[in-house]
mmCIF file of C-alpha atoms in Angstrom:
data_model
loop_
_atom_site.group_PDB
_atom_site.id
_atom_site.type_symbol
_atom_site.label_atom_id
_atom_site.label_comp_id
_atom_site.label_asym_id
_atom_site.label_seq_id
_atom_site.Cartn_x
_atom_site.Cartn_y
_atom_site.Cartn_z
ATOM 1 C CA MET A 41 -88.603 2.910 39.574
ATOM 2 C CA PRO A 42 -91.906 0.966 39.311
ATOM 3 C CA SER A 43 -93.372 0.605 35.873
ATOM 4 C CA ILE A 44 -96.788 1.961 35.020
ATOM 5 C CA PRO A 45 -99.033 -0.703 33.528
ATOM 6 C CA SER A 46 -100.192 -0.025 30.011
ATOM 7 C CA LEU A 47 -103.881 0.563 29.431
ATOM 8 C CA LEU A 48 -103.568 -0.855 25.934
ATOM 9 C CA PRO A 49 -103.836 -3.416 24.625
ATOM 10 C CA MET A 50 -106.893 -4.457 26.570
ATOM 11 C CA SER A 51 -108.518 -7.829 26.254
ATOM 12 C CA ARG A 52 -111.815 -8.266 24.503
ATOM 13 C CA ARG A 53 -113.412 -9.120 27.852
ATOM 14 C CA GLU A 54 -112.096 -5.916 29.472
ATOM 15 C CA ALA A 55 -113.376 -3.863 26.542
ATOM 16 C CA MET A 56 -116.845 -5.441 26.791
ATOM 17 C CA LEU A 57 -116.983 -4.826 30.549
ATOM 18 C CA GLY A 58 -115.997 -1.193 29.980
ATOM 19 C CA LEU A 59 -118.725 -0.721 27.377
ATOM 20 C CA ALA A 60 -121.310 -2.356 29.653
ATOM 21 C CA ALA A 61 -120.316 -0.073 32.536
ATOM 22 C CA ALA A 62 -120.580 2.978 30.277
ATOM 23 C CA GLY A 63 -124.071 1.863 29.210
ATOM 24 C CA LEU A 64 -125.194 1.514 32.824
ATOM 25 C CA CYS A 65 -123.956 5.031 33.586
ATOM 26 C CA GLY A 66 -126.056 6.342 30.704
ATOM 27 C CA GLN A 67 -129.142 4.536 32.015
ATOM 28 C CA ALA A 68 -128.593 5.957 35.491
ATOM 29 C CA ARG A 69 -128.373 9.460 34.021
ATOM 30 C CA ALA A 70 -131.599 8.913 32.051
ATOM 31 C CA ALA A 71 -133.417 7.830 35.211
ATOM 32 C CA GLU A 72 -132.325 10.891 37.222
ATOM 33 C CA THR A 73 -135.017 12.870 38.954
ATOM 34 C CA GLU A 74 -136.093 16.002 37.056
ATOM 35 C CA SER A 75 -136.533 19.215 39.039
ATOM 36 C CA ILE A 76 -139.644 21.287 38.445
ATOM 37 C CA ALA A 77 -140.592 24.704 39.809
ATOM 38 C CA PHE A 78 -143.840 26.575 40.379
ATOM 39 C CA ASP A 79 -143.005 28.973 37.542
ATOM 40 C CA GLY A 80 -142.870 26.078 35.072
ATOM 41 C CA LEU A 81 -146.114 24.265 35.902
ATOM 42 C CA TYR A 82 -148.482 26.030 33.507
ATOM 43 C CA LYS A 83 -148.310 27.288 29.940
ATOM 44 C CA SER A 84 -151.212 29.664 30.564
ATOM 45 C CA PHE A 85 -153.867 30.410 33.174
ATOM 46 C CA GLY A 86 -156.658 32.893 33.613
ATOM 47 C CA VAL A 87 -160.403 33.245 34.107
ATOM 48 C CA LEU A 88 -161.087 30.633 31.410
ATOM 49 C CA GLY A 89 -158.888 28.017 33.071
ATOM 50 C CA PHE A 90 -155.318 26.866 32.652
ATOM 51 C CA GLU A 91 -153.094 24.686 30.502
ATOM 52 C CA PHE A 92 -150.191 22.621 31.852
ATOM 53 C CA SER A 93 -146.760 23.444 30.421
ATOM 54 C CA ASP A 94 -145.288 21.165 27.767
ATOM 55 C CA ARG A 95 -142.517 20.128 30.171
ATOM 56 C CA VAL A 96 -144.938 19.173 32.958
ATOM 57 C CA THR A 97 -147.072 17.258 30.457
ATOM 58 C CA ALA A 98 -143.953 15.388 29.256
ATOM 59 C CA LEU A 99 -142.966 14.579 32.866
ATOM 60 C CA ARG A 100 -146.380 13.077 33.739
ATOM 61 C CA GLY A 101 -145.712 9.725 35.418
ATOM 62 C CA HIS A 102 -141.997 10.458 35.954
ATOM 63 C CA GLU A 103 -140.124 11.055 39.181
ATOM 64 C CA VAL A 104 -139.688 14.761 39.930
ATOM 65 C CA ARG A 105 -138.201 16.933 42.665
ATOM 66 C CA MET A 106 -139.761 20.201 43.756
ATOM 67 C CA LEU A 107 -138.959 22.827 46.400
ATOM 68 C CA GLY A 108 -141.639 24.689 48.313
ATOM 69 C CA TYR A 109 -143.331 25.202 51.642
ATOM 70 C CA MET A 110 -145.567 22.787 53.498
ATOM 71 C CA ALA A 111 -148.946 24.445 54.058
ATOM 72 C CA PRO A 112 -150.456 23.978 57.506
ATOM 73 C CA PRO A 113 -151.677 20.358 57.678
ATOM 74 C CA LEU A 114 -155.152 19.380 58.828
ATOM 75 C CA LYS A 115 -153.581 17.093 61.451
ATOM 76 C CA ALA A 116 -150.073 16.516 62.872
ATOM 77 C CA GLU A 117 -149.526 13.223 61.016
ATOM 78 C CA SER A 118 -150.910 12.728 57.562
ATOM 79 C CA ARG A 119 -150.471 10.913 54.273
ATOM 80 C CA PHE A 120 -150.664 14.152 52.270
ATOM 81 C CA PHE A 121 -149.912 17.860 52.418
ATOM 82 C CA VAL A 122 -150.042 20.910 50.173
ATOM 83 C CA LEU A 123 -146.783 22.278 48.758
ATOM 84 C CA THR A 124 -146.891 26.034 48.156
ATOM 85 C CA ARG A 125 -144.642 28.615 46.516
ATOM 86 C CA GLU A 126 -144.747 30.823 49.623
ATOM 87 C CA PRO A 127 -145.477 30.026 53.284
ATOM 88 C CA LEU A 128 -149.243 30.083 54.037
ATOM 89 C CA ALA A 129 -151.299 30.242 57.217
ATOM 90 C CA ILE A 130 -154.426 28.344 56.051
ATOM 91 C CA CYS A 131 -155.340 25.379 53.824
ATOM 92 C CA PRO A 132 -155.105 26.744 50.270
ATOM 93 C CA PHE A 133 -157.138 24.143 48.393
ATOM 94 C CA CYS A 134 -160.209 23.381 50.427
ATOM 95 C CA GLN A 135 -162.261 24.593 47.434
ATOM 96 C CA SER A 136 -163.402 23.142 44.127
ATOM 97 C CA ASP A 137 -160.953 22.685 41.265
ATOM 98 C CA ALA A 138 -162.576 25.733 39.609
ATOM 99 C CA ASP A 139 -160.895 27.818 42.328
ATOM 100 C CA TRP A 140 -157.602 25.931 42.089
ATOM 101 C CA PRO A 141 -154.645 28.210 42.881
ATOM 102 C CA VAL A 142 -151.857 27.879 40.306
ATOM 103 C CA ASP A 143 -149.068 27.998 42.867
ATOM 104 C CA ILE A 144 -149.784 24.851 44.895
ATOM 105 C CA VAL A 145 -149.174 21.127 44.425
ATOM 106 C CA VAL A 146 -150.758 18.330 46.479
ATOM 107 C CA VAL A 147 -148.220 15.821 47.794
ATOM 108 C CA PHE A 148 -149.311 12.277 48.667
ATOM 109 C CA MET A 149 -146.721 10.509 50.805
ATOM 110 C CA LYS A 150 -145.791 6.827 50.572
ATOM 111 C CA ASN A 151 -146.630 6.506 54.278
ATOM 112 C CA GLU A 152 -148.282 8.572 56.975
ATOM 113 C CA THR A 153 -145.635 11.048 58.062
ATOM 114 C CA ALA A 154 -145.193 13.676 60.758
ATOM 115 C CA MET A 155 -145.525 17.092 59.157
ATOM 116 C CA VAL A 156 -143.158 20.012 59.706
ATOM 117 C CA SER A 157 -144.289 23.411 60.885
ATOM 118 C CA ALA A 158 -145.632 25.833 58.293
ATOM 119 C CA GLY A 159 -142.993 28.138 56.911
ATOM 120 C CA ARG A 160 -140.313 25.429 56.641
ATOM 121 C CA LYS A 161 -138.952 24.917 53.130
ATOM 122 C CA VAL A 162 -138.998 21.295 51.962
ATOM 123 C CA ALA A 163 -137.707 19.318 48.984
ATOM 124 C CA VAL A 164 -140.272 16.797 47.723
ATOM 125 C CA THR A 165 -139.480 13.835 45.476
ATOM 126 C CA GLY A 166 -142.132 11.580 43.924
ATOM 127 C CA ARG A 167 -144.068 10.696 40.776
ATOM 128 C CA LEU A 168 -145.856 13.555 38.964
ATOM 129 C CA GLU A 169 -149.589 13.279 38.184
ATOM 130 C CA ILE A 170 -151.627 15.964 36.426
ATOM 131 C CA GLY A 171 -155.313 16.486 35.674
ATOM 132 C CA SER A 172 -158.361 16.891 37.886
ATOM 133 C CA ALA A 173 -158.653 14.179 40.546
ATOM 134 C CA THR A 174 -160.648 13.768 43.745
ATOM 135 C CA ASP A 175 -159.015 11.928 46.642
ATOM 136 C CA VAL A 176 -161.398 9.157 47.754
ATOM 137 C CA GLU A 177 -160.374 9.380 51.418
ATOM 138 C CA THR A 178 -160.647 13.151 51.892
ATOM 139 C CA GLY A 179 -162.768 14.394 48.995
ATOM 140 C CA PHE A 180 -160.131 17.006 48.170
ATOM 141 C CA VAL A 181 -159.888 17.969 44.517
ATOM 142 C CA SER A 182 -156.507 18.606 42.912
ATOM 143 C CA GLN A 183 -155.086 19.446 39.502
ATOM 144 C CA ILE A 184 -151.422 18.569 40.013
ATOM 145 C CA ARG A 185 -149.977 16.019 42.418
ATOM 146 C CA ILE A 186 -146.704 14.428 43.445
ATOM 147 C CA VAL A 187 -147.474 10.888 44.633
ATOM 148 C CA ASP A 188 -145.515 8.070 46.320
ATOM 149 C CA ALA A 189 -143.528 10.978 47.716
ATOM 150 C CA GLY A 190 -141.011 11.693 50.410
ATOM 151 C CA PHE A 191 -139.614 14.995 51.620
ATOM 152 C CA THR A 192 -136.610 16.451 53.369
ATOM 153 C CA LEU A 193 -136.004 19.887 54.850
ATOM 154 C CA ALA A 194 -134.410 22.133 52.236
#
């Protein structure tokens, strides 16, 4: 019958390698992408404006993942699109930021990408930005954005 090697005693070198590997696993967990949802974007909103949720404020600048629907794009290939809670038939943010709907997020892609048809659910991953901003290329105003993004069908 073959013998089973003992796990102990382990050499100092093996112990150090094990601790280093455990530390790397912890770092990988810390860098995981956080999921956010439309329901968690704002703390409050109404006729006097809105306030971002504490969680969204804390995730500013971090990589996030979000599920939603791609609103109809202005052209077949684009560097950006609008992510919505529900499928839409028209561009939902071609207004000023005073009229900003609370259930949309602008997504700026890393590269120009072919868009999918409206009504298809997508999963977007990218870096979260919040606060009023005007895109220099299009003039569109947004309050919340996912930038350097990519998407897959959900």
